Amino acid sequence: MSTNPEAVMHIGEVAARTELSLRSLRHWEEVGLLQPSGRSDGGFRLYTEADVEKVLVIRRMKPLGFSLDQMKAVMRDIEALDDPATGVGERDAVRQRLDEIRQDATERRRALVRQLEMADEFIDLITTRRG
């Protein structure tokens, strides 16, 4: 695959910018979740700013416990919205699917907030017992 004329970066820079490991980025490529935009003549992965944005979307979904298949579907839907060739009917379907995911993410976030509240209660409980 040839390189994109847009500014590109190697996997190490992407890992540093996104606070992810090289292993995670390589794994996401292996499972088909994220593809680098190109390869150097030496075979090194080359990423664009758009790729970094995709990495950040995935990174934000992970703590919410979305499955690999759900993350793949969201990435496909985001790409469809970014593609000017996507038709009106498909755009409507994509927006509906993303709205369902947003609702699911909101519920998952509520559950995480409740877990944090319980963790704070526990910390307070054992803190008061130290005295």
N, CA and C of each residue as an Amber inpcrd file, in Angstrom:
protein
   393
   0.8590000  -1.1650000   0.0000000   0.0000000   0.0000000   0.0000000
   0.9050000   1.2280000   0.0000000   0.5970000   2.1910000  -0.7780000
   1.4250000   3.3920000  -0.8290000   1.0450000   4.3420000   0.2890000
   1.9280000   5.2940000   0.5390000   1.6630000   6.2450000   1.6060000
   0.7150000   7.3260000   1.1320000   0.0340000   7.8940000   2.0680000
  -0.8830000   8.9940000   1.8240000  -0.0730000  10.2800000   1.8150000
  -0.3520000  11.2270000   0.9100000   0.4080000  12.4680000   0.8900000
   0.1770000  13.3280000   2.1400000  -0.8960000  13.0670000   2.8890000
  -1.1350000  13.7550000   4.1490000  -0.0010000  13.4100000   5.1200000
   0.2650000  14.2880000   6.0760000   1.3100000  14.0290000   7.0690000
   1.0490000  12.6860000   7.7430000   2.0860000  11.8960000   7.8840000
   1.9540000  10.5710000   8.4710000   2.8820000  10.4280000   9.6570000
   2.5550000   9.4660000  10.5040000   3.3850000   9.1790000  11.6730000
   3.4910000   7.6690000  11.8270000   4.5170000   7.2620000  12.5170000
   4.7320000   5.8430000  12.7910000   3.9430000   5.4290000  14.0240000
   3.8510000   4.1450000  14.2340000   3.0430000   3.5850000  15.3050000
   3.4720000   4.0990000  16.6850000   4.7590000   4.3000000  16.8860000
   5.2390000   4.7840000  18.1880000   4.6930000   6.1570000  18.5380000
   4.6300000   7.0330000  17.5520000   4.0780000   8.3670000  17.7970000
   2.5860000   8.2850000  18.0870000   1.8810000   7.4320000  17.3690000
   0.4450000   7.2630000  17.6110000   0.2210000   6.7140000  19.0240000
   1.0250000   5.7390000  19.4110000   0.9030000   5.1630000  20.7500000
   1.1380000   6.2340000  21.8180000   2.1600000   7.0520000  21.6350000
   2.4600000   8.1020000  22.6100000   1.3350000   9.1280000  22.6680000
   0.8310000   9.5280000  21.5310000  -0.2190000  10.5590000  21.4880000
  -1.5400000  10.0770000  22.0710000  -1.8010000   8.7830000  21.9620000
  -3.0920000   8.2490000  22.4020000  -3.0030000   7.5120000  23.7360000
  -1.8020000   7.4450000  24.3010000  -1.5580000   6.7560000  25.5680000
  -1.9620000   5.2800000  25.5020000  -1.6630000   4.6640000  24.3660000
  -1.9130000   3.2480000  24.1680000  -0.5960000   2.5370000  23.9060000
  -0.6120000   1.2370000  24.0670000   0.5950000   0.4640000  23.8000000
   0.6850000   0.1250000  22.3140000   1.9030000  -0.1330000  21.8660000
   2.1040000  -0.6160000  20.4990000   1.3290000  -1.9180000  20.2980000
   1.3330000  -2.7200000  21.3430000   0.6490000  -4.0150000  21.2750000
  -0.8450000  -3.8390000  21.0000000  -1.4740000  -2.8640000  21.6820000
  -2.8990000  -2.6210000  21.4590000  -3.1620000  -2.2130000  20.0180000
  -2.3580000  -1.2930000  19.5060000  -2.5540000  -0.8250000  18.1360000
  -2.3600000  -1.9600000  17.1350000  -1.3510000  -2.7780000  17.3600000
  -1.1180000  -3.9220000  16.4600000  -2.2700000  -4.9230000  16.5490000
  -2.7560000  -5.1510000  17.7730000  -3.8660000  -6.0850000  17.9680000
  -5.1170000  -5.5830000  17.2540000  -5.3980000  -4.2990000  17.3730000
  -6.5820000  -3.7420000  16.7170000  -6.4920000  -3.9030000  15.2040000
  -5.2750000  -3.8270000  14.6730000  -5.1110000  -4.0730000  13.2390000
  -5.3640000  -5.5450000  12.9170000  -4.8100000  -6.4390000  13.7380000
  -4.9620000  -7.8800000  13.5060000  -6.4190000  -8.3160000  13.5080000
  -7.2240000  -7.7110000  14.3760000  -8.6240000  -8.1230000  14.4840000
  -9.5380000  -7.3190000  13.5590000  -8.9600000  -6.4180000  12.7670000
  -9.7320000  -5.6810000  11.7780000 -10.4720000  -4.4660000  12.3140000
 -10.0790000  -3.9870000  13.4830000 -10.7340000  -2.8290000  14.0740000
 -10.1830000  -1.5160000  13.5350000  -8.9070000  -1.4860000  13.2360000
  -8.2570000  -0.2630000  12.7740000  -7.1600000  -0.6230000  11.7810000
  -7.1610000   0.0370000  10.6520000  -6.1150000  -0.1870000   9.6550000
  -5.3120000   1.0970000   9.4830000  -3.9860000   1.0120000   9.5110000
  -3.2000000   2.2080000   9.2110000  -3.4540000   2.6370000   7.7670000
  -3.2800000   3.9100000   7.5010000  -3.5580000   4.4240000   6.1480000
  -2.5360000   3.9730000   5.1210000  -1.3920000   3.5320000   5.5820000
  -0.3830000   3.1150000   4.6180000   0.7560000   2.3720000   5.2730000
   1.7250000   2.0500000   4.4460000   2.9610000   1.3950000   4.8950000
   4.1230000   2.0880000   4.2140000   5.2180000   2.1870000   4.9360000
   6.4270000   2.7540000   4.3320000   7.0340000   1.7230000   3.3930000
   8.0370000   2.1420000   2.6250000   8.7280000   1.2010000   1.7460000
   9.3180000   0.0450000   2.5380000   9.6700000   0.3140000   3.8040000
  10.2190000  -0.7350000   4.6740000   9.1530000  -1.5530000   5.3760000
   7.8750000  -1.2680000   5.1250000   6.7930000  -2.0470000   5.7120000
   6.2630000  -1.5140000   7.0300000   6.7720000  -0.3610000   7.4870000
   6.2930000   0.2010000   8.7460000   4.9050000   0.8100000   8.5660000
   4.0740000   0.6300000   9.5870000   2.7300000   1.2080000   9.5650000
   2.8230000   2.7270000   9.5630000   1.9660000   3.3530000   8.7540000
   1.9050000   4.8120000   8.6920000   0.4790000   5.2540000   8.9840000
   0.3620000   6.1700000   9.9220000  -0.9430000   6.6440000  10.3650000
  -1.0980000   8.1280000  10.0670000  -2.3370000   8.5370000   9.7990000
  -2.6620000   9.9440000   9.5660000  -3.3990000  10.4880000  10.7900000
  -3.6670000  11.7860000  10.7660000  -4.4640000  12.3930000  11.8330000
  -5.8440000  11.7440000  11.9020000  -6.4120000  11.4230000  10.7540000
  -7.7200000  10.7540000  10.7410000  -7.6410000   9.3930000  11.4380000
  -6.5280000   8.6810000  11.2550000  -6.3350000   7.4060000  11.9390000
  -6.2590000   7.6110000  13.4450000  -5.5760000   8.6590000  13.8750000
  -5.4660000   8.9550000  15.3020000  -6.8560000   9.2210000  15.8800000
  -7.6860000   9.9410000  15.1440000  -9.0580000  10.1990000  15.6080000
  -9.8230000   8.8860000  15.7730000  -9.6190000   7.9540000  14.8610000
 -10.2670000   6.6430000  14.9730000  -9.7770000   5.9060000  16.2140000
  -8.4720000   5.9610000  16.4580000  -7.9030000   5.3250000  17.6500000
  -8.5630000   5.8940000  18.9040000  -8.7380000   7.2070000  18.9350000
  -9.3330000   7.8400000  20.1060000 -10.7980000   7.4450000  20.2970000
 -11.5270000   7.2360000  19.2110000 -12.9110000   6.7600000  19.3280000
 -12.9140000   5.3820000  19.9730000 -12.0680000   4.5010000  19.4770000
 -11.9890000   3.1350000  20.0180000 -11.5740000   3.1840000  21.4830000
 -10.5720000   3.9830000  21.7770000 -10.0780000   4.0900000  23.1490000
 -11.1770000   4.5620000  24.1020000 -12.0350000   5.4280000  23.6290000
 -13.1280000   5.9330000  24.4700000 -14.2420000   4.9090000  24.6460000
 -14.3690000   3.9850000  23.7060000 -15.4040000   2.9510000  23.8180000
 -14.9950000   1.8200000  24.7620000 -13.7050000   1.5400000  24.8170000
 -13.2300000   0.3870000  25.5820000 -13.6600000   0.3990000  27.0470000
 -13.5000000   1.5170000  27.7840000 -13.8890000   1.4720000  29.1990000
 -15.3830000   1.2450000  29.4210000 -16.1660000   1.4710000  28.3920000
 -17.6020000   1.2610000  28.5080000 -17.9910000  -0.1910000  28.2600000
 -17.0190000  -1.0190000  27.9010000 -17.2570000  -2.4490000  27.7710000
 -17.9080000  -2.8870000  26.4730000 -17.7920000  -2.0840000  25.4180000
 -18.3470000  -2.4930000  24.1380000 -17.5280000  -3.6520000  23.5740000
 -18.2110000  -4.5440000  22.8820000 -17.5310000  -5.6960000  22.2840000
 -16.7600000  -5.2610000  21.0400000 -15.8800000  -6.1240000  20.5960000
 -15.1140000  -5.8740000  19.3820000 -16.0550000  -5.6660000  18.1920000
 -17.0900000  -6.4940000  18.0910000 -18.0400000  -6.3540000  16.9850000
 -18.7890000  -5.0220000  17.0510000 -19.1520000  -4.6000000  18.2490000
 -19.8260000  -3.3060000  18.3930000 -18.8970000  -2.1670000  17.9930000
 -17.6400000  -2.2590000  18.4050000 -16.6900000  -1.2030000  18.0530000
 -16.4660000  -1.1640000  16.5430000 -16.3660000  -2.3380000  15.9150000
 -16.2140000  -2.3920000  14.4490000 -17.4010000  -1.7410000  13.7610000
 -18.6020000  -2.0290000  14.2510000 -19.8100000  -1.4680000  13.6470000
 -19.8270000   0.0490000  13.7820000 -19.4480000   0.5580000  14.9340000
 -19.4020000   2.0100000  15.1270000 -18.3820000   2.6330000  14.1860000
 -17.2280000   2.0090000  14.0530000 -16.1990000   2.5590000  13.1670000
 -16.6950000   2.5650000  11.7150000 -17.3850000   1.5050000  11.2980000
 -17.9450000   1.4780000   9.9420000 -18.9720000   2.5880000   9.7600000
 -19.8050000   2.7850000  10.7640000 -20.8340000   3.8260000  10.6710000
 -20.2160000   5.2210000  10.6180000 -19.1980000   5.4540000  11.4100000
 -18.5200000   6.7600000  11.3810000 -17.8910000   6.9900000  10.0100000
 -17.2470000   5.9590000   9.4750000 -16.6490000   6.0830000   8.1450000
 -17.7120000   6.3500000   7.0830000 -18.8740000   5.7190000   7.2160000
 -19.9620000   5.9390000   6.2570000 -20.4330000   7.3890000   6.3100000
 -20.5370000   7.9440000   7.5110000 -20.9470000   9.3500000   7.6260000
 -19.8990000  10.2920000   7.0390000 -18.6300000   9.9130000   7.1400000
 -17.5470000  10.7490000   6.6080000 -17.3980000  10.6190000   5.0970000
 -18.0150000   9.5810000   4.5180000 -17.8880000   9.3230000   3.0860000
 -18.9670000  10.0920000   2.3220000 -18.5620000  11.0520000   1.4600000
 -19.5650000  11.8150000   0.7180000 -20.4080000  10.9480000  -0.2220000
 -19.9410000   9.7530000  -0.5450000 -20.6820000   8.8850000  -1.4590000
 -21.8270000   8.1340000  -0.7690000 -21.8870000   8.2050000   0.5630000
 -22.9530000   7.5130000   1.2840000 -24.2860000   8.1910000   0.9900000
 -25.2540000   7.4030000   0.5630000 -26.5630000   7.9320000   0.1990000
 -27.3880000   8.3820000   1.3930000 -28.4170000   9.1360000   1.1000000
 -29.2760000   9.7080000   2.1400000 -29.9200000   8.6200000   3.0000000
 -30.4470000   7.5960000   2.3560000 -31.0880000   6.5120000   3.1030000
 -30.1280000   5.8090000   4.0370000 -28.9320000   5.5370000   3.5460000
 -27.9250000   4.8850000   4.3840000 -27.5090000   5.8030000   5.5270000
 -27.3700000   7.0890000   5.2630000 -27.0130000   8.0540000   6.3160000
 -28.0470000   8.0420000   7.4390000 -29.3170000   7.9640000   7.0650000
 -30.3760000   7.9140000   8.0730000 -30.2410000   6.6540000   8.9230000
 -29.9810000   5.5250000   8.2820000 -29.8170000   4.2640000   9.0030000
 -28.6010000   4.3310000   9.9280000 -27.5140000   4.9100000   9.4360000
 -26.2950000   5.0530000  10.2440000 -26.5860000   5.9230000  11.4600000
 -27.2540000   7.0390000  11.2460000 -27.5680000   7.9410000  12.3700000
 -28.4270000   7.2400000  13.4190000 -29.3530000   6.4250000  12.9530000
 -30.2030000   5.6890000  13.8980000 -29.3720000   4.6940000  14.7100000
 -28.4760000   3.9580000  14.0400000 -27.6230000   2.9980000  14.7610000
 -26.7230000   3.7180000  15.7600000 -26.1570000   4.8540000  15.3480000
 -25.2820000   5.5970000  16.2590000 -26.0650000   6.1790000  17.4350000
 -27.3060000   6.5510000  17.2160000 -28.1340000   7.0360000  18.3110000
 -28.3910000   5.9140000  19.3170000 -28.6170000   4.6900000  18.8220000
 -28.8130000   3.5460000  19.7160000 -27.5470000   3.2700000  20.5260000
 -26.3970000   3.3780000  19.8750000 -25.1230000   3.1830000  20.5770000
 -24.9170000   4.2840000  21.6190000 -25.2930000   5.5140000  21.2670000
 -25.1660000   6.6250000  22.2170000 -26.0230000   6.3620000  23.4540000
 -27.2440000   5.8790000  23.2400000 -28.1120000   5.5560000  24.3710000
 -27.5080000   4.4460000  25.2270000 -26.9630000   3.4350000  24.5730000
 -26.3080000   2.3400000  25.2870000 -25.1030000   2.8650000  26.0710000
 -24.3020000   3.7150000  25.4400000 -23.1240000   4.2860000  26.1080000
 -23.5370000   5.1100000  27.3250000 -24.6390000   5.8280000  27.2040000
 -25.1340000   6.6330000  28.3310000 -25.5010000   5.7360000  29.5120000
 -26.1580000   4.6260000  29.2340000 -26.5110000   3.6790000  30.3020000
 -25.2610000   3.0570000  30.9180000 -24.3080000   2.7010000  30.0860000
 -23.0610000   2.1200000  30.5960000 -22.3130000   3.1220000  31.4660000
 -22.3350000   4.3900000  31.0630000 -21.6840000   5.4330000  31.8500000
 -22.3560000   5.5710000  33.2170000 -23.6780000   5.5300000  33.2280000
 -24.4030000   5.6190000  34.5090000 -23.9690000   4.4980000  35.4460000
 -23.8230000   3.3020000  34.8980000 -23.3980000   2.1640000  35.7140000
 -21.9860000   2.3920000  36.2600000 -21.1110000   2.9360000  35.4420000
 -19.7470000   3.2160000  35.9050000 -19.7410000   4.2810000  36.9960000
 -20.5650000   5.3090000  36.8360000 -20.6580000   6.3500000  37.8640000
 -21.1100000   5.7320000  39.1820000 -22.0960000   4.8500000  39.1260000
 -22.5750000   4.1890000  40.3450000 -21.4710000   3.3430000  40.9620000
 -20.6850000   2.6670000  40.1600000 -19.5650000   1.8820000  40.6900000
 -18.5480000   2.7900000  41.3800000 -18.2780000   3.9500000  40.7850000
 -17.3550000   4.8980000  41.4090000 -17.9090000   5.4160000  42.7330000
 -19.2090000   5.6780000  42.7770000 -19.8300000   6.1250000  44.0240000
 -19.6720000   5.0690000  45.1050000 -19.8750000   3.8080000  44.7390000
 -19.7050000   2.7220000  45.7100000 -18.2530000   2.6100000  46.1530000
 -17.3280000   2.7960000  45.2310000 -15.9060000   2.7560000  45.5880000
 -15.5810000   3.8840000  46.5690000 -16.1170000   5.0810000  46.3160000
 -15.8970000   6.2060000  47.2310000 -16.4880000   5.9140000  48.6060000
 -17.6800000   5.3120000  48.6340000 -18.3090000   4.9530000  49.9040000
 -17.4430000   3.9510000  50.6680000 -16.9010000   2.9910000  49.9610000
 -16.0360000   1.9980000  50.5890000 -14.7780000   2.6520000  51.1520000
 -14.1600000   3.5260000  50.3670000 -12.9440000   4.2140000  50.8270000
 -13.2570000   5.0410000  52.0670000 -14.3730000   5.7400000  52.0610000
 -14.7760000   6.5180000  53.2330000 -15.0070000   5.6130000  54.4380000
 -15.6390000   4.4770000  54.2020000 -15.9230000   3.5340000  55.2750000
 -14.6490000   3.0400000  55.9440000 -13.6740000   2.6390000  55.1480000
 -12.4530000   2.1130000  55.7720000 -11.5680000   3.2440000  56.3060000
 -11.7090000   4.4390000  55.7540000 -10.9510000   5.5760000  56.2730000
 -11.4250000   5.9150000  57.6820000 -12.7230000   5.9030000  57.9040000
 -13.2510000   6.2340000  59.2360000 -12.9190000   5.1430000  60.2520000
 -12.6410000   3.9440000  59.8200000 -12.3230000   2.8280000  60.7120000
 -10.8470000   2.8380000  61.1420000 -10.0390000   3.6110000  60.4640000
  -8.5870000   3.6250000  60.7710000  -8.2890000   4.2260000  62.1150000
  -9.0680000   5.2090000  62.5090000  -8.8090000   6.0270000  63.6900000
  -8.7080000   5.2670000  64.9380000
